[in-house]
PDB file of C-alpha atoms and ligand atoms in Angstrom:
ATOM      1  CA  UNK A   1       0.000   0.000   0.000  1.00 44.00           C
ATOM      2  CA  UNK A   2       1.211   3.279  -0.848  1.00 46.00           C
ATOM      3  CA  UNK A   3       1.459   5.768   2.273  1.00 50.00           C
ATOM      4  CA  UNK A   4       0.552   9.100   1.616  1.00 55.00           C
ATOM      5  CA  UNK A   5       3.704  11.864   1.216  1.00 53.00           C
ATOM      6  CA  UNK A   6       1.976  14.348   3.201  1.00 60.00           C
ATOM      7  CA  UNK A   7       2.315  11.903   6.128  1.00 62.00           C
ATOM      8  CA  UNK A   8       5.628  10.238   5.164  1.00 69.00           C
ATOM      9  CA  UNK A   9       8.648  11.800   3.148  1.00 76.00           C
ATOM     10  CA  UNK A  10       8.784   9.239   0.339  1.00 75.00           C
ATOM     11  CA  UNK A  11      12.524   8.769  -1.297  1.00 75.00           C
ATOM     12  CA  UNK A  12      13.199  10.572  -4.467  1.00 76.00           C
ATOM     13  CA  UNK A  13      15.293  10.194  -7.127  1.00 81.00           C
ATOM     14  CA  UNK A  14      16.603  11.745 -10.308  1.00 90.00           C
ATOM     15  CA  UNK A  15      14.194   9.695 -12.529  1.00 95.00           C
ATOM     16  CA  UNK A  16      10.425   9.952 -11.704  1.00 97.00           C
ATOM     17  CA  UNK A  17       9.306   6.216 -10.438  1.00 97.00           C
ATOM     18  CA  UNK A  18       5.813   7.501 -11.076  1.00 98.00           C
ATOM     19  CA  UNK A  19       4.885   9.441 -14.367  1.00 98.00           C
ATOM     20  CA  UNK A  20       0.903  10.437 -14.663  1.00 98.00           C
ATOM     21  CA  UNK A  21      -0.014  12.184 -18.014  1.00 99.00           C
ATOM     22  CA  UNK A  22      -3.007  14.146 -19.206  1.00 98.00           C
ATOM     23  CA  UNK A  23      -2.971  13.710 -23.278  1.00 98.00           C
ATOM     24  CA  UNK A  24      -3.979  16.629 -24.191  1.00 98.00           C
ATOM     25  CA  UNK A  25      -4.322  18.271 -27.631  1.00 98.00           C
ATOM     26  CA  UNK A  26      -5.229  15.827 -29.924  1.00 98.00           C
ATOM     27  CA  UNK A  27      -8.167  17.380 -31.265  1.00 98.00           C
ATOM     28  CA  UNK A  28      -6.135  20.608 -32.080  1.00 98.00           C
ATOM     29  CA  UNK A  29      -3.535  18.489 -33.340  1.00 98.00           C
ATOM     30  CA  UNK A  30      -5.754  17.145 -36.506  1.00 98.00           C
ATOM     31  CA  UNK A  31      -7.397  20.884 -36.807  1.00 98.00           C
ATOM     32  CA  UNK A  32      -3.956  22.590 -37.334  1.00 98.00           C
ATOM     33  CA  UNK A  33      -3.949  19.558 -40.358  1.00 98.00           C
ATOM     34  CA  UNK A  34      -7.694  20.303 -41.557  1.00 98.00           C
ATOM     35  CA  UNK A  35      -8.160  16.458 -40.195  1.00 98.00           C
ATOM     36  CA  UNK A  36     -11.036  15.244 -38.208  1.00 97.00           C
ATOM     37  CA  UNK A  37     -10.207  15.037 -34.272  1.00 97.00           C
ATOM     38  CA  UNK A  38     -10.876  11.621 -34.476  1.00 96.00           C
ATOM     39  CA  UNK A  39      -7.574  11.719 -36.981  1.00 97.00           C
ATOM     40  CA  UNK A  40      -5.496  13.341 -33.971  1.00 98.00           C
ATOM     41  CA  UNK A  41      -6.668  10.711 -31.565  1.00 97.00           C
ATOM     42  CA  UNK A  42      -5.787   7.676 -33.680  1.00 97.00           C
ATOM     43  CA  UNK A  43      -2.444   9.349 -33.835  1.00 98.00           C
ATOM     44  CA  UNK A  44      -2.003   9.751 -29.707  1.00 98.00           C
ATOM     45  CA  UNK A  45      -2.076   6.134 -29.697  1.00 97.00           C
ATOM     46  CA  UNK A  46       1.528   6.043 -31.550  1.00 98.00           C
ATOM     47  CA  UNK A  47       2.914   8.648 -28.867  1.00 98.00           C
ATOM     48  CA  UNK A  48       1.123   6.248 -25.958  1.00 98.00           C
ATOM     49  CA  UNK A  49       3.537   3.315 -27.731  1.00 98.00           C
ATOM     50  CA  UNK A  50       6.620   5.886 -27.265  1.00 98.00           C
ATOM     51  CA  UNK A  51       6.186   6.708 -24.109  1.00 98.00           C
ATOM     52  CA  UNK A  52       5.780   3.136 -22.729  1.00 98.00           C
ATOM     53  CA  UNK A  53       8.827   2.248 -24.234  1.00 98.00           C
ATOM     54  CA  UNK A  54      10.572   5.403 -22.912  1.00 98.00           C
ATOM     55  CA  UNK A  55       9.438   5.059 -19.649  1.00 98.00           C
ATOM     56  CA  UNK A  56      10.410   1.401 -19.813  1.00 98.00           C
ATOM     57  CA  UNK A  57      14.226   2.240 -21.354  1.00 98.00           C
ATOM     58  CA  UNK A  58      14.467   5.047 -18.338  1.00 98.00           C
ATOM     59  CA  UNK A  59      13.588   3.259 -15.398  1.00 97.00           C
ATOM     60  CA  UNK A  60      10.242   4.600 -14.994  1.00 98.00           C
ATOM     61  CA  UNK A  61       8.472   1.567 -12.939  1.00 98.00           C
ATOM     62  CA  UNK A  62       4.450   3.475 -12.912  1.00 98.00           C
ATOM     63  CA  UNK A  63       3.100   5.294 -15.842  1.00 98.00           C
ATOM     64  CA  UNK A  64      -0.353   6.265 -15.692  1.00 98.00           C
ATOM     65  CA  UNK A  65      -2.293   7.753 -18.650  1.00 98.00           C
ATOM     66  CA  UNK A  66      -5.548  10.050 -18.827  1.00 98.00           C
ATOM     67  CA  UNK A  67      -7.435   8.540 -21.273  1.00 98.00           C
ATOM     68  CA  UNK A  68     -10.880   9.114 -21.130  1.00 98.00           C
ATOM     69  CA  UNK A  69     -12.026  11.432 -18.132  1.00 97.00           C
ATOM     70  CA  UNK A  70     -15.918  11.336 -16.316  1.00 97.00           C
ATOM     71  CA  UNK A  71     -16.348  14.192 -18.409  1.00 97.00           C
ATOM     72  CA  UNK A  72     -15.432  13.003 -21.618  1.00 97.00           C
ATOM     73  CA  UNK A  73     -19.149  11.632 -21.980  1.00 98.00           C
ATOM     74  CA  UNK A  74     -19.808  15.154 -22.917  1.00 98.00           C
ATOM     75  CA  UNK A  75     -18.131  15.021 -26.304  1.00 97.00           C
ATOM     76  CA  UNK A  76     -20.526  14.428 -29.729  1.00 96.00           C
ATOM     77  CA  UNK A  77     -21.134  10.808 -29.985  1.00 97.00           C
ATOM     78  CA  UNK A  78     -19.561   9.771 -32.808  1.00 96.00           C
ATOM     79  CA  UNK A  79     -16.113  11.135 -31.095  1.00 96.00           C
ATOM     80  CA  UNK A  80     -17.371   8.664 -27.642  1.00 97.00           C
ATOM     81  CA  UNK A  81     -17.726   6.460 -29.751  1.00 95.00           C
ATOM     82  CA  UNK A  82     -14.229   6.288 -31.721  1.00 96.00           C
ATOM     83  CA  UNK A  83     -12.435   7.033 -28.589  1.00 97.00           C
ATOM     84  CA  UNK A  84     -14.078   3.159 -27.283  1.00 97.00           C
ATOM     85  CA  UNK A  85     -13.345   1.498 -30.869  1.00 97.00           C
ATOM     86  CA  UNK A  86      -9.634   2.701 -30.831  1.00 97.00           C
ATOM     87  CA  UNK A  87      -9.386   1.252 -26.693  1.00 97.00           C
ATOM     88  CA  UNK A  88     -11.017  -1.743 -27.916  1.00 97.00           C
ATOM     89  CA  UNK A  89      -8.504  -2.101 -30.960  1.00 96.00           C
ATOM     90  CA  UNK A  90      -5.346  -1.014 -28.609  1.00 96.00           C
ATOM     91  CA  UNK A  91      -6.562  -3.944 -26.249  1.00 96.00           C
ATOM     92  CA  UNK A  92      -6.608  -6.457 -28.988  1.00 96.00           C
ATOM     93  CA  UNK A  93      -3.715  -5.300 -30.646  1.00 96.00           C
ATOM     94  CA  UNK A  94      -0.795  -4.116 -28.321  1.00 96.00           C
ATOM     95  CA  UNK A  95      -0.970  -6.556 -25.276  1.00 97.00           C
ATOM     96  CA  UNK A  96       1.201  -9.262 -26.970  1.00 96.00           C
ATOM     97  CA  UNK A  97       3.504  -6.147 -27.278  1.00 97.00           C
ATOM     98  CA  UNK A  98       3.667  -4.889 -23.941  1.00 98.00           C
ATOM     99  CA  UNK A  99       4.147  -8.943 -22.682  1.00 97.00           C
ATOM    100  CA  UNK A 100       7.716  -8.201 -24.772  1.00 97.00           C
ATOM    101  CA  UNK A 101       8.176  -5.776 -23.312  1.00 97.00           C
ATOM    102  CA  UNK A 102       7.681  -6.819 -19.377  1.00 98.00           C
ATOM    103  CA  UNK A 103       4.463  -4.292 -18.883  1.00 98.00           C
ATOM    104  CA  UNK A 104       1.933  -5.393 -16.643  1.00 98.00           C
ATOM    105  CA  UNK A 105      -1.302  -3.231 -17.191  1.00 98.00           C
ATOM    106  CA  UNK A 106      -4.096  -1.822 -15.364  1.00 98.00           C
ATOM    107  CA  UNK A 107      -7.184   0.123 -16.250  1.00 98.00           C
ATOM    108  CA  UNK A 108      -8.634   2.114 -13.452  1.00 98.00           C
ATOM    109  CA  UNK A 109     -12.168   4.372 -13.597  1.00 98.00           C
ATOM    110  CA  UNK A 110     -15.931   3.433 -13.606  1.00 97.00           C
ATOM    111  CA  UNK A 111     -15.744   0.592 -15.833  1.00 97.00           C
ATOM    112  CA  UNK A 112     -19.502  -0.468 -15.664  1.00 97.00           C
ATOM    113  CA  UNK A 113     -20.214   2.251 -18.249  1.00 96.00           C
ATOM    114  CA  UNK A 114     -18.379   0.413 -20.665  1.00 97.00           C
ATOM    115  CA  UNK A 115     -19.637  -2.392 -22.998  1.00 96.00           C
ATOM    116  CA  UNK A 116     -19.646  -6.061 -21.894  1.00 97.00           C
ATOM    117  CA  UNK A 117     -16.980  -6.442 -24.764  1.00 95.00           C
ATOM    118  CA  UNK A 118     -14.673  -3.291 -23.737  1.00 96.00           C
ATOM    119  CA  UNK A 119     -14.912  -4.805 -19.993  1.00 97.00           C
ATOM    120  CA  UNK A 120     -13.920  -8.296 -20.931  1.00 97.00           C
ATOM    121  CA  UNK A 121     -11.002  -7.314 -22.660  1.00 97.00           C
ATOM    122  CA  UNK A 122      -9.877  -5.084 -19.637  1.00 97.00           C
ATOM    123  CA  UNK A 123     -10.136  -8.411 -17.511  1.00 98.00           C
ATOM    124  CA  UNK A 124      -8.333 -10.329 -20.389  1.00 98.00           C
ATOM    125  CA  UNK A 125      -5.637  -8.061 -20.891  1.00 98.00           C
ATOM    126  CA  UNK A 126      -5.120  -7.345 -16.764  1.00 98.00           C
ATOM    127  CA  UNK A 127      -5.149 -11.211 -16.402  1.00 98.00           C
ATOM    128  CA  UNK A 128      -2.639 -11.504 -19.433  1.00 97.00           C
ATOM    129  CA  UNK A 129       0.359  -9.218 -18.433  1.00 98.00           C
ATOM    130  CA  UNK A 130      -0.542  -9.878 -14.595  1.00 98.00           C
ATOM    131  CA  UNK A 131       3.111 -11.379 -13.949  1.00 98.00           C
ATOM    132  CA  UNK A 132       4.902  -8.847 -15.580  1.00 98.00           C
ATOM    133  CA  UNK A 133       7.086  -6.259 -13.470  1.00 97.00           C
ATOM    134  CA  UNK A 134       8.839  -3.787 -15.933  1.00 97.00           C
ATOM    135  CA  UNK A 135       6.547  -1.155 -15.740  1.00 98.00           C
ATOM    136  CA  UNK A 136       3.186  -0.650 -14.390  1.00 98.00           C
ATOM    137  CA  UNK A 137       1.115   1.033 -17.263  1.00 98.00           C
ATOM    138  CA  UNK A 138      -2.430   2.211 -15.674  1.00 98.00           C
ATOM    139  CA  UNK A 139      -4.862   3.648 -18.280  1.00 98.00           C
ATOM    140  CA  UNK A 140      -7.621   6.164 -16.441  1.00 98.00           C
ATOM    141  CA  UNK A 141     -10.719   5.521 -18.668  1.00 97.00           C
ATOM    142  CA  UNK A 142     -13.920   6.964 -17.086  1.00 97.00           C
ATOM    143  CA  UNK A 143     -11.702   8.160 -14.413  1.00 98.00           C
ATOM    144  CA  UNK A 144     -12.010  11.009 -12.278  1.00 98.00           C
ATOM    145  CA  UNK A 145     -10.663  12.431  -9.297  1.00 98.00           C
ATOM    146  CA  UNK A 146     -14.244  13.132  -7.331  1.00 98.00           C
ATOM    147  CA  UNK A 147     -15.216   9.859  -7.968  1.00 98.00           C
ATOM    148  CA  UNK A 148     -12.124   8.178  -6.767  1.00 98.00           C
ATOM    149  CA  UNK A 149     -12.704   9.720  -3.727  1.00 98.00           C
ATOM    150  CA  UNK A 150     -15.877   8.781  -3.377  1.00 98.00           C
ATOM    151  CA  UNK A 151     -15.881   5.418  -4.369  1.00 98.00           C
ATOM    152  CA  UNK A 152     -13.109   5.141  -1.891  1.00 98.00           C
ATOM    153  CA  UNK A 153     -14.960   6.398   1.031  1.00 97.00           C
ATOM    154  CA  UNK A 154     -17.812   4.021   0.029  1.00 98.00           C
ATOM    155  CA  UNK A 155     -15.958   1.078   0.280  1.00 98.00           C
ATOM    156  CA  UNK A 156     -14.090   2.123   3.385  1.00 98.00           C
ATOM    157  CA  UNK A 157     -18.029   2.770   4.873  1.00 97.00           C
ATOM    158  CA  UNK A 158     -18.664  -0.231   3.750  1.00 98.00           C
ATOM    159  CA  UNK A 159     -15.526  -2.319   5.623  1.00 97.00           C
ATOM    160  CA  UNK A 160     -15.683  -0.369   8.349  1.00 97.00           C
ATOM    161  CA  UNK A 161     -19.183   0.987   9.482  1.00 97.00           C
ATOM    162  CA  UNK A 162     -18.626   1.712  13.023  1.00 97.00           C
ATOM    163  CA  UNK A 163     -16.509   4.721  11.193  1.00 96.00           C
ATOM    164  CA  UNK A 164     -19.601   6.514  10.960  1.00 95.00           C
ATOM    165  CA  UNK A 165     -20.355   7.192  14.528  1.00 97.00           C
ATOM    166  CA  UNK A 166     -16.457   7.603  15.092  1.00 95.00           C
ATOM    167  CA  UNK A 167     -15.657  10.060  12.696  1.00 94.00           C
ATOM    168  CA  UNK A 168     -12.680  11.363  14.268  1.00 94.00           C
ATOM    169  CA  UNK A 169     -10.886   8.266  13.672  1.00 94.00           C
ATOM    170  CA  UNK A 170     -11.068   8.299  10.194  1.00 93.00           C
ATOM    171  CA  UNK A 171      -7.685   9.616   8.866  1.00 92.00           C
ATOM    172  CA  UNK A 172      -5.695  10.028   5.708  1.00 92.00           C
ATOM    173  CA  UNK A 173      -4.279   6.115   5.904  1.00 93.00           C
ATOM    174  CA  UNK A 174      -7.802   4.829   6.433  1.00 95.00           C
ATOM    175  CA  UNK A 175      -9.117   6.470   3.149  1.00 96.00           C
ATOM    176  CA  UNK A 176      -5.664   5.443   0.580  1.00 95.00           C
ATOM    177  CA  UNK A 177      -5.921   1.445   0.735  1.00 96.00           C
ATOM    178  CA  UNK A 178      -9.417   1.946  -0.764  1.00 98.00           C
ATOM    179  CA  UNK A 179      -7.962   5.035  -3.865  1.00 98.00           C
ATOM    180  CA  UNK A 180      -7.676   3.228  -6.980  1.00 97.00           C
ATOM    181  CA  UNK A 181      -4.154   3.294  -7.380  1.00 97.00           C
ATOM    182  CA  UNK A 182      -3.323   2.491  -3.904  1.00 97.00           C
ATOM    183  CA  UNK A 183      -0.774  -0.460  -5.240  1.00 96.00           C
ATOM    184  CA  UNK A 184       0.870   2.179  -6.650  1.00 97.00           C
ATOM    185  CA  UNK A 185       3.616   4.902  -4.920  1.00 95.00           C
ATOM    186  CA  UNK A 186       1.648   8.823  -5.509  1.00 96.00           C
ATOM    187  CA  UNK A 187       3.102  10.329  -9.041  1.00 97.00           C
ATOM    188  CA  UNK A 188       6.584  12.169  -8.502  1.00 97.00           C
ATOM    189  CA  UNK A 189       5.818  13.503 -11.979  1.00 98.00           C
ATOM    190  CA  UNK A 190       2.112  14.950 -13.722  1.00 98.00           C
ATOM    191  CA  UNK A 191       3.034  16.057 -17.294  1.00 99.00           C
ATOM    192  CA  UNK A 192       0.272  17.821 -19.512  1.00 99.00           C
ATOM    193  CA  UNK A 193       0.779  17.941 -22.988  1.00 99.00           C
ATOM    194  CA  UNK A 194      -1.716  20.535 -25.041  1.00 98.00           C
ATOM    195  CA  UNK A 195      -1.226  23.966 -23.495  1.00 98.00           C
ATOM    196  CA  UNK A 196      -3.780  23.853 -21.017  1.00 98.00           C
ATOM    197  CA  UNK A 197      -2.454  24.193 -17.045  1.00 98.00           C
ATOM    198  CA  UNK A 198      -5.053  22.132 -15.182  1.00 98.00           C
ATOM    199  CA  UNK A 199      -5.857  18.943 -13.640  1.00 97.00           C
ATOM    200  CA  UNK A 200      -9.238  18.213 -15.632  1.00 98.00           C
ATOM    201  CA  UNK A 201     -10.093  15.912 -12.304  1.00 98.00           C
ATOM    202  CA  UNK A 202      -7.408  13.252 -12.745  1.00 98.00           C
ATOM    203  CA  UNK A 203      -5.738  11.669  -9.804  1.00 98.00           C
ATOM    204  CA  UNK A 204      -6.136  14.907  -7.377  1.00 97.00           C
ATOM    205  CA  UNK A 205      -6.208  13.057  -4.034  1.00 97.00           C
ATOM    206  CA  UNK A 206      -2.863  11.502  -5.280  1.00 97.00           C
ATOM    207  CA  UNK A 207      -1.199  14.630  -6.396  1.00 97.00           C
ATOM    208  CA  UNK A 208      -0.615  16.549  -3.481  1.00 95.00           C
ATOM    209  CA  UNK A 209       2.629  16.592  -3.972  1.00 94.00           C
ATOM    210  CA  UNK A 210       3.393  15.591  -7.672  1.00 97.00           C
ATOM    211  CA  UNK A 211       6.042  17.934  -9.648  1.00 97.00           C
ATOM    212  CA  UNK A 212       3.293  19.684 -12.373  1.00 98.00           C
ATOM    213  CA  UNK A 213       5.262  19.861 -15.853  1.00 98.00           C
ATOM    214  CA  UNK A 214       3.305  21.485 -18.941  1.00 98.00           C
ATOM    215  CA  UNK A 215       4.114  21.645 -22.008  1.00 98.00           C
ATOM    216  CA  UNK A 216       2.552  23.406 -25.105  1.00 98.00           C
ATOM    217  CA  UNK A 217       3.328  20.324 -27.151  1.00 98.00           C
ATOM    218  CA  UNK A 218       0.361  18.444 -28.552  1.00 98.00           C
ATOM    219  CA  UNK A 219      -0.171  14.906 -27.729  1.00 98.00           C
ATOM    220  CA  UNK A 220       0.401  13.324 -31.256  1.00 98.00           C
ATOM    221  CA  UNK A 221       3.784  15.451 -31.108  1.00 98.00           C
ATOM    222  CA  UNK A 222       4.845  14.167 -27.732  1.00 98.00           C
ATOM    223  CA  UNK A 223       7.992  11.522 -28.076  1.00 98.00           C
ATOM    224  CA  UNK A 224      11.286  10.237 -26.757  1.00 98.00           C
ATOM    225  CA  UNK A 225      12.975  13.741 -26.630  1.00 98.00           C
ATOM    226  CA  UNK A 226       9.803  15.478 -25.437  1.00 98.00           C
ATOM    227  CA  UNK A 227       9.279  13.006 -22.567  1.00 98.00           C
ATOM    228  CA  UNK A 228      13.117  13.151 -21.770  1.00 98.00           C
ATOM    229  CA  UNK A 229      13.136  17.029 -21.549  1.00 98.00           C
ATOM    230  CA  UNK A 230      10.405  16.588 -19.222  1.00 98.00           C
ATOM    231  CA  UNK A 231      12.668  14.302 -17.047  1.00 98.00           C
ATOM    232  CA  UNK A 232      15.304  16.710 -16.866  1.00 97.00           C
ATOM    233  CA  UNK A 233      13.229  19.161 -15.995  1.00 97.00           C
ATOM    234  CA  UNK A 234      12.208  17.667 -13.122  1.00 97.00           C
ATOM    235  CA  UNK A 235      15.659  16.404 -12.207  1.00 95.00           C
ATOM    236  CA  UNK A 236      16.415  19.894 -11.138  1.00 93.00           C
ATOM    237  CA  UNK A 237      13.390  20.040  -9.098  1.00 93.00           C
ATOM    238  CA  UNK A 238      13.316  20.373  -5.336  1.00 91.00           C
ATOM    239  CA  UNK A 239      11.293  18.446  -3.622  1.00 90.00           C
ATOM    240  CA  UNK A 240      10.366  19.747   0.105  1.00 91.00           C
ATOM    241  CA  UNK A 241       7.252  17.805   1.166  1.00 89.00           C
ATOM    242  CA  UNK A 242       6.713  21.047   3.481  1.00 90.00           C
ATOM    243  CA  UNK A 243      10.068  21.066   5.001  1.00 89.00           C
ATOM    244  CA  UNK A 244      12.897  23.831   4.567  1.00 92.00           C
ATOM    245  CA  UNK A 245      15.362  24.124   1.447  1.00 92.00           C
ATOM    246  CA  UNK A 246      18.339  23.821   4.039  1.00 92.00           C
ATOM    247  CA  UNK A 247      16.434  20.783   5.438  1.00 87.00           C
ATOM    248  CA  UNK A 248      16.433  18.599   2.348  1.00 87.00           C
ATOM    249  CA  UNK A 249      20.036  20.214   1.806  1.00 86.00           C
ATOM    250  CA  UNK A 250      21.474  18.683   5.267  1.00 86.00           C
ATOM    251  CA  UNK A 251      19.372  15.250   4.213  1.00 82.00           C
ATOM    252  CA  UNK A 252      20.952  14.606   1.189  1.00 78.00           C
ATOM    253  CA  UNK A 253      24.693  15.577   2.126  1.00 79.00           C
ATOM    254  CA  UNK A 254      24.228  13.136   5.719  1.00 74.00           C
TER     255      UNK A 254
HETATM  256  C1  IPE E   1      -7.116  14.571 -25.498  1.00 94.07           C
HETATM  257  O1  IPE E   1      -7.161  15.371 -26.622  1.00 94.07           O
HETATM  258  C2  IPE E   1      -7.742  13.220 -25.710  1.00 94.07           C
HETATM  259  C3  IPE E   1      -8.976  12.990 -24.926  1.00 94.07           C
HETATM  260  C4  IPE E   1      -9.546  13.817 -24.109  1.00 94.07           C
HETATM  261  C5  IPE E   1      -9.578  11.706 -25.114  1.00 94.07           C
HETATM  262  P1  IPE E   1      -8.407  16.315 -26.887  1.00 94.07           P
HETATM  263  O2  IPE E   1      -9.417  15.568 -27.680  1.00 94.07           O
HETATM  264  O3  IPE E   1      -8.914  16.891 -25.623  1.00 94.07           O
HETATM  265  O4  IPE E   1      -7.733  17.431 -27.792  1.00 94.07           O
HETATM  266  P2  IPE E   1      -8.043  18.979 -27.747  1.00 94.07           P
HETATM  267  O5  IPE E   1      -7.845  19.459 -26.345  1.00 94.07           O
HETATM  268  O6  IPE E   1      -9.444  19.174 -28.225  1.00 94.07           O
HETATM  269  O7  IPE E   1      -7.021  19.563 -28.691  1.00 94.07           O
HETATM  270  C1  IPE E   2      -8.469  15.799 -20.013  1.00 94.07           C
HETATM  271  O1  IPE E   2      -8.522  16.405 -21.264  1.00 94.07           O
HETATM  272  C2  IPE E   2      -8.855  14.375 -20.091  1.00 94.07           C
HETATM  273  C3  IPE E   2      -8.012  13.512 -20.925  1.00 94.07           C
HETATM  274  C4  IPE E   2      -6.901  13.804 -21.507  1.00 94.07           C
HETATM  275  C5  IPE E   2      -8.510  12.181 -21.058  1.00 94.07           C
HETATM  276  P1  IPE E   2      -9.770  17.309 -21.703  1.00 94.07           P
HETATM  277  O2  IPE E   2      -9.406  17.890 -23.003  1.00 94.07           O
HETATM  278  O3  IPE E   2     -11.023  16.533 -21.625  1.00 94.07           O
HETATM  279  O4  IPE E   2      -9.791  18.407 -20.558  1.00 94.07           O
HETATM  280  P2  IPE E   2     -10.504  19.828 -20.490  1.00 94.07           P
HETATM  281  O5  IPE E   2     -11.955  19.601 -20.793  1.00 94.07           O
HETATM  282  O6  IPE E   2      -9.866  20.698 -21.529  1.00 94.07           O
HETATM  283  O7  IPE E   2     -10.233  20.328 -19.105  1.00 94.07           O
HETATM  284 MG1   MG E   3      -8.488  18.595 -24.615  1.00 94.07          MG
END
């Protein structure tokens, strides 16, 4: 289980060992090209291929990738509607390539609102690449932040009833082993491709403390040296986790 950083001071090193991106700008991506923004999303999943293997070649051991937020619902049909054909066809298609490569991968969001089809081949693939330990590659389809939350303090309701008439015991490590990612460590590293600097409800409970990179860079453009700029960026980052400069200073050089 992962314990939160605002409790603990995780260890940090020079390479992110969690990466969470929000793929952003596929749609303008295809407009700039007078293409369909159905175009710009079949070409995010070649940049979701490069940055697997990227993360894979640098050490990276989580990578988590927004790909389809509570919100997205919102969008014209026809674009819902690709978005599920192209996960469906990634599913089919690249899980023989990710057991090459040592990826073990997990889907995380409301999943009942998919087809019986799109939820099988979640299982299937899961169950596939269960044994693999290279890198953890978490797609967040129907994900969002509020509803991790609450799902979490469901289930914890659930478990542990008597919570309700002793509210004041309920603290930060009650809620996390229920989060969706709680197998995971929090992301060291939230890069947003696209321009846009917010969080469009992705993991925000798990963020508290996550480096936030942006980058005007549209999703289809994002690659090896995009991703790797990105990692030196936050190389040079100092972490505090609400302690003093000199603090983390004295830390390091003991
Ligand atoms: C991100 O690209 C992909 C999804 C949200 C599925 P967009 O489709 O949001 O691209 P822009 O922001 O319109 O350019
Ligand atoms: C965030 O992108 C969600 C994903 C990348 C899946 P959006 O394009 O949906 O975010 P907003 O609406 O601009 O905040
Ligand atoms: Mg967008």
């Amino acid at each position: 289980m992962a314990i939160s950083s605002t409790r603990e001071v995780p260890v940090t090193g020079a390479i992110p060992t969690h990466v969470a991106i929000v793929m952003d700008g596929n749609g303008r991506w295809a407009h700039a090209r007078l293409l369909p923004r159905t175009a710009g999303h079949a070409k995010g999943v070649q940049s979701v291929r490069r940055a697997v293997e990227t993360c894979g070649a640098a050490g990276v051991k989580y990578l988590t990738l927004f790909a389809f937020s509570s919100e997205n619902w919102r969008r014209p049909a026809d674009e819902v509607s690709l978005l599920m054909r192209l996960f469906v066809q990634a599913l089919e298609r690249e899980v023989a390539r990710l057991q090459d490569q040592g990826v073990r991968l997990h889907v995380v969001g409301d999943l009942s609102a998919f087809e019986p089809k799109l939820q099988d081949l979640i299982a299937q693939a899961e169950q596939k690449t269960q044994h693999n330990d290279q890198l953890h590659l978490t797609i967040a389809a129907n994900y969002g932040g509020r509803w991790d939350i609450l799902q979490a303090t469901r289930a914890l309701l659930a478990a542990r009833p008597e919570l309700v008439t002793n509210p004041n015991e309920l603290d930060e490590t009650c809620l996390a082993p229920y989060l969706s990612m709680a197998w995971a460590p929090e992301p060291d590293l939230f890069i947003r491709t696209g321009g846009e600097q917010r969080m469009s409800n992705f993991l925000i409970w798990q963020m508290a403390y996550t480096e936030l990179y942006f980058t005007e860079c549209y999703w289809p453009d994002f690659g090896e040296t995009e991703l790797l700029e990105a990692f030196e960026w936050y190389r040079t980052r100092e972490r505090r986790f609400g302690r003093t400069s000199a603090q983390v200073h004295s830390l390091a050089t003991s």
